[in-house]
Short mmCIF file of C-alpha atoms and ligand atoms in Angstrom, two decimals:
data_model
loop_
_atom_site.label_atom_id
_atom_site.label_comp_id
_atom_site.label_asym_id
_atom_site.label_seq_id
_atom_site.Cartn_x
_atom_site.Cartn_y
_atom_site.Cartn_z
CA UNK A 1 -8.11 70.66 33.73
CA UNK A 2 -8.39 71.24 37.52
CA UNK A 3 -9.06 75.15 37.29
CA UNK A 4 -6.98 75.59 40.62
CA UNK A 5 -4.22 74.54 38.42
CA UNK A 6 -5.11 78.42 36.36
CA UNK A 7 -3.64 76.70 33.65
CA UNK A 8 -0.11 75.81 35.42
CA UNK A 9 2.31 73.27 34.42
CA UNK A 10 2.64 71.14 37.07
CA UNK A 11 5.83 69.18 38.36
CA UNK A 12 5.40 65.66 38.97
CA UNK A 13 5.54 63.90 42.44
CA UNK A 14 6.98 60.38 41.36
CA UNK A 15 10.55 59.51 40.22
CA UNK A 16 11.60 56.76 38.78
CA UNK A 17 15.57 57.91 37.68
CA UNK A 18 18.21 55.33 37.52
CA UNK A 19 15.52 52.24 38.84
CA UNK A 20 15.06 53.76 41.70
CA UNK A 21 11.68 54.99 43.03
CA UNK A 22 11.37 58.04 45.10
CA UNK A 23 8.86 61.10 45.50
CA UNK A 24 5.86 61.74 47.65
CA UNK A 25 4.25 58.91 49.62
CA UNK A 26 6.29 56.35 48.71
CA UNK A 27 5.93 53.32 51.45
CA UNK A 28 9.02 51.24 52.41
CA UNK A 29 9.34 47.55 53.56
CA UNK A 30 12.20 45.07 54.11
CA UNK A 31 12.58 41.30 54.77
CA UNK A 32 15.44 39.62 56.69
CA UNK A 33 16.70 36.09 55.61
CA UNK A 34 15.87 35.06 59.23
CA UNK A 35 12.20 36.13 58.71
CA UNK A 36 11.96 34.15 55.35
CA UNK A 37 14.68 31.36 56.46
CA UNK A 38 11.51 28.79 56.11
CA UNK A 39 11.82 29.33 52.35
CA UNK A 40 15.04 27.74 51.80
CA UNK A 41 16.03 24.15 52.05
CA UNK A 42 19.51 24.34 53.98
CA UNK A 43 18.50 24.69 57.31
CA UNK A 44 22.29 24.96 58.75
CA UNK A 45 23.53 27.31 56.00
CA UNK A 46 20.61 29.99 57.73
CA UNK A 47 22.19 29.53 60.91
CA UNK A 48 25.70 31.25 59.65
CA UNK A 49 24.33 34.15 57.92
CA UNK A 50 23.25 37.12 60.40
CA UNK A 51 20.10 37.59 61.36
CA UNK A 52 19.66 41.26 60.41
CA UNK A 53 20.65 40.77 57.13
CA UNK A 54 18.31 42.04 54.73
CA UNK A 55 16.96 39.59 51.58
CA UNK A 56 15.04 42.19 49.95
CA UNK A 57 13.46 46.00 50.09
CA UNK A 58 10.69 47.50 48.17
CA UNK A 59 9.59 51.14 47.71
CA UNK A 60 5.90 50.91 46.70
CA UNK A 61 3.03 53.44 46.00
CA UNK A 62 -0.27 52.92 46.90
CA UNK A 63 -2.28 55.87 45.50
CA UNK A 64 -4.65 57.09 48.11
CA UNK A 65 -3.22 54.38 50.72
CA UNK A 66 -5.68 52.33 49.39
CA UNK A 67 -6.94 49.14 48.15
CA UNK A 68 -9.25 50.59 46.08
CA UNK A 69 -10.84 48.31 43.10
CA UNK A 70 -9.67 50.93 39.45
CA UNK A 71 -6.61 51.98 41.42
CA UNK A 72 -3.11 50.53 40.65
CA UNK A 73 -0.41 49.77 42.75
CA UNK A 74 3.37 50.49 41.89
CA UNK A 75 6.54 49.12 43.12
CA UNK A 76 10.26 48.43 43.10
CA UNK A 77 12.10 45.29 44.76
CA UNK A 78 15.45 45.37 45.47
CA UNK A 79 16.97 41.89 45.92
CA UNK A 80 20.58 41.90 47.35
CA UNK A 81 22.92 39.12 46.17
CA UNK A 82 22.54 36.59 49.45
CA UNK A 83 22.90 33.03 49.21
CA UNK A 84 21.77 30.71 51.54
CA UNK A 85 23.99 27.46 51.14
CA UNK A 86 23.68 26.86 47.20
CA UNK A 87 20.27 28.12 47.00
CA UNK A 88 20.00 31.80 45.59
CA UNK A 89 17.81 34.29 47.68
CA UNK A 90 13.92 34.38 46.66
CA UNK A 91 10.99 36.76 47.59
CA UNK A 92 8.89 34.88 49.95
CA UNK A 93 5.97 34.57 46.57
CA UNK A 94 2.50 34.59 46.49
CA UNK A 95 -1.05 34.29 45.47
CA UNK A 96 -3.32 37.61 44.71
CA UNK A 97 -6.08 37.02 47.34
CA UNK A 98 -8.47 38.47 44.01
CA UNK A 99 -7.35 35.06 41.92
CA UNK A 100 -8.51 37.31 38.92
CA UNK A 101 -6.13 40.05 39.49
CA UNK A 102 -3.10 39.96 37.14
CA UNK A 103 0.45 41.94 37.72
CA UNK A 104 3.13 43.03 34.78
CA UNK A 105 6.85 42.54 36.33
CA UNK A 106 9.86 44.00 34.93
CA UNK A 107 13.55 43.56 35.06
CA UNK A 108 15.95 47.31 35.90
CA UNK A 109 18.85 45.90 36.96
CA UNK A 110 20.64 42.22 37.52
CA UNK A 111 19.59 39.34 36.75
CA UNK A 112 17.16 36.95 37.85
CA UNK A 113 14.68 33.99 37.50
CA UNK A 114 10.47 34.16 38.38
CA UNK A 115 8.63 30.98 39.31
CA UNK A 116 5.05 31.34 38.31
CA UNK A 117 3.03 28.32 39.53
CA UNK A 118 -0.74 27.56 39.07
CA UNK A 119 -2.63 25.96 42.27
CA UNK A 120 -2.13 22.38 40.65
CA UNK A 121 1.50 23.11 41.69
CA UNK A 122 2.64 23.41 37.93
CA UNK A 123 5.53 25.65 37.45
CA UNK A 124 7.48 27.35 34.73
CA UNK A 125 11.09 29.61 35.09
CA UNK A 126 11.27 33.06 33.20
CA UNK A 127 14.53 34.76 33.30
CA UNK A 128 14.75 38.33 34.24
CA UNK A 129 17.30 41.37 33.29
CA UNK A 130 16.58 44.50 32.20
CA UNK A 131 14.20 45.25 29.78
CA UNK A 132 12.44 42.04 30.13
CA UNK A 133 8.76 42.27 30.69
CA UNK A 134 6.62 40.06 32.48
CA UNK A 135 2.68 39.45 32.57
CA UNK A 136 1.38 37.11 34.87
CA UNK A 137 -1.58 36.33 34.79
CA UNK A 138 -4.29 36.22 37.93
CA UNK A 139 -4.07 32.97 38.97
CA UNK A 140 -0.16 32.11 39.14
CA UNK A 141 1.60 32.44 42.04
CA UNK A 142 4.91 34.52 41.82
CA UNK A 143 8.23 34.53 43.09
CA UNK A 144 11.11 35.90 42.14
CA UNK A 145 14.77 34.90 42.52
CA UNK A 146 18.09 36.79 42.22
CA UNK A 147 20.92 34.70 40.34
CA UNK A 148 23.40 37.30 40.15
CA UNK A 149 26.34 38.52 42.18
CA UNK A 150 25.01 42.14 42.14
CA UNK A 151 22.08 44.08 43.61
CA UNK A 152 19.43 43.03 41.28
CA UNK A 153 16.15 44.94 40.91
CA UNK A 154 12.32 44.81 39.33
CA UNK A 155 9.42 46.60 38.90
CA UNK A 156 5.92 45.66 39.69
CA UNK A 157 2.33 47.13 38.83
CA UNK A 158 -0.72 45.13 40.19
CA UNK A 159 -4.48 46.34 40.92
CA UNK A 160 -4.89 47.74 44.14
CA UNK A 161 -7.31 45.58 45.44
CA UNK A 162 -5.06 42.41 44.60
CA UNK A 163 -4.32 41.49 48.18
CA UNK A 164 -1.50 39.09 48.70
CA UNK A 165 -2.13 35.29 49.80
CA UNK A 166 1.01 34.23 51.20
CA UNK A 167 -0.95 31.29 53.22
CA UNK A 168 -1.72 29.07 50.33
CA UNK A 169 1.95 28.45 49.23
CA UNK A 170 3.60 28.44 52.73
CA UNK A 171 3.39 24.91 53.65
CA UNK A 172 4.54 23.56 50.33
CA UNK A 173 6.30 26.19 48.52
CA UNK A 174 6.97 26.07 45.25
CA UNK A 175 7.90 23.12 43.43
CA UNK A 176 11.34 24.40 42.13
CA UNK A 177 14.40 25.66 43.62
CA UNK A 178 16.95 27.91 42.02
CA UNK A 179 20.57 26.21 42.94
CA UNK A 180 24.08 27.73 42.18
CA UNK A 181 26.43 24.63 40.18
CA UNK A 182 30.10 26.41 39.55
CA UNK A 183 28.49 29.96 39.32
CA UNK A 184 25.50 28.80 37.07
CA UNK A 185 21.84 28.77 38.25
CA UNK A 186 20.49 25.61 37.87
CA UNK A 187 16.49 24.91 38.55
CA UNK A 188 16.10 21.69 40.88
CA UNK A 189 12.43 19.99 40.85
CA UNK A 190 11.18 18.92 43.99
CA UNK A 191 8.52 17.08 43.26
CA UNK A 192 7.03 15.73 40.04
CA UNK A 193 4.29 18.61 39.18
CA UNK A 194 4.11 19.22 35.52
CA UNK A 195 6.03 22.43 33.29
CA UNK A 196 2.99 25.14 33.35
CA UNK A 197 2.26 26.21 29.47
C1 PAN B 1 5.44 42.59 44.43
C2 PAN B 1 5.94 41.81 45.66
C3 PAN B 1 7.38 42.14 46.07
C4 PAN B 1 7.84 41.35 47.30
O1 PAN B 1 5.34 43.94 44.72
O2 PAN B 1 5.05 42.03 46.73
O3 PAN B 1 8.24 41.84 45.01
O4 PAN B 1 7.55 39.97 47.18
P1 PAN B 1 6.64 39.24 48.28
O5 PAN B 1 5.38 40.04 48.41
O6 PAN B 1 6.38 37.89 47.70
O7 PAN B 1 7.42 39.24 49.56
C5 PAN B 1 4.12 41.97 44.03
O8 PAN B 1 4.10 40.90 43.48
N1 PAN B 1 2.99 42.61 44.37
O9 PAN B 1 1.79 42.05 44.10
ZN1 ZN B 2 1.96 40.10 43.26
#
């Protein structure tokens, strides 16, 4: 017990009511579909949709504002219900720099799909909603997809010294797309890289 405390009950500093994550030094980022629009395969359908609208949000905490190796990172995506042509809206996905360094995903609201792809390119399709849980382990690269017509939202706790390799998978992406058929997500290989076990 920290004897400054004398004993005190103390009130927390993190929230997490209602899926959404608020309190003290919580960091906030966004991406556009214009600043992702290399991700998806309809090049005209980016063209129509406006540039400043947003894909995703997340409220993250990085204890310390650190990367440091023990600590954990925490945070919550927000995926809003864009389309772009047929294709549902995705996360841009990555690597963890640390190939070792595995992350637990979690569905709060909506529904969705995560790619998890080894660096052979072999890919397998979870679904998401809430109260589905998600390890994946170090080596997969992860990307998540929103298939619903609602805001749909997920948590996210990965070591702090993870680091995020968006690099390797940018040139090739991954090898499955997520594709709306009469108000169904449908996954649509690309190329003929095996189902990951
Ligand atoms: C998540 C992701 C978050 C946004 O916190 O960083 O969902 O996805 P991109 O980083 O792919 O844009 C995570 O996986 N952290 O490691
Ligand atoms: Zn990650």
């Amino acid at each position: 017990m920290n004897p400054e405390n004398n004993g005190k009950i103390l009130i927390p500093e993190l929230f997490l009511a209602k899926g959404r994550l608020t309190g003290k030094g919580i960091s906030y980022s966004s991406r556009t579909i214009a600043s992702i629009g290399s991700l998806f395969e309809d090049k005209n359908a980016i063209e129509k949709i406006p540039k400043d609208t947003i894909a995703y949000e997340v409220a993250s905490y990085f204890p310390d504002g650190s990367c440091s190796p023990g600590s954990l990172n925490f945070g919550i995506t927000y995926m809003y219900p864009v389309k772009v042509g047929r294709e549902y809206v995705m996360t841009k996905g990555h690597f963890h720099s640390n190939r070792a360094d595995a992350e637990y995903y979690w569905g709060i609201e909506g529904e969705g799909i995560l790619l998890l792809m080894d660096e052979e390119r072999n890919c397998r399709a979870e679904r998401v909603f809430p109260g589905s849980l998600h390890y994946i382990p170090g080596n997969l690269a992860h990307r998540m997809v929103n298939t619903g017509n609602v805001l749909f939202s997920f948590g996210a706790c990965w070591p702090s010294d993870a680091g995020h390799d968006y690099e390797s998978i940018e040139a090739n992406g991954f090898p499955i797309r997520v594709i709306e058929n009469n108000g169904i997500a449908e996954l649509k290989k690309t190329d003929d890289s095996l189902c990951l076990q």
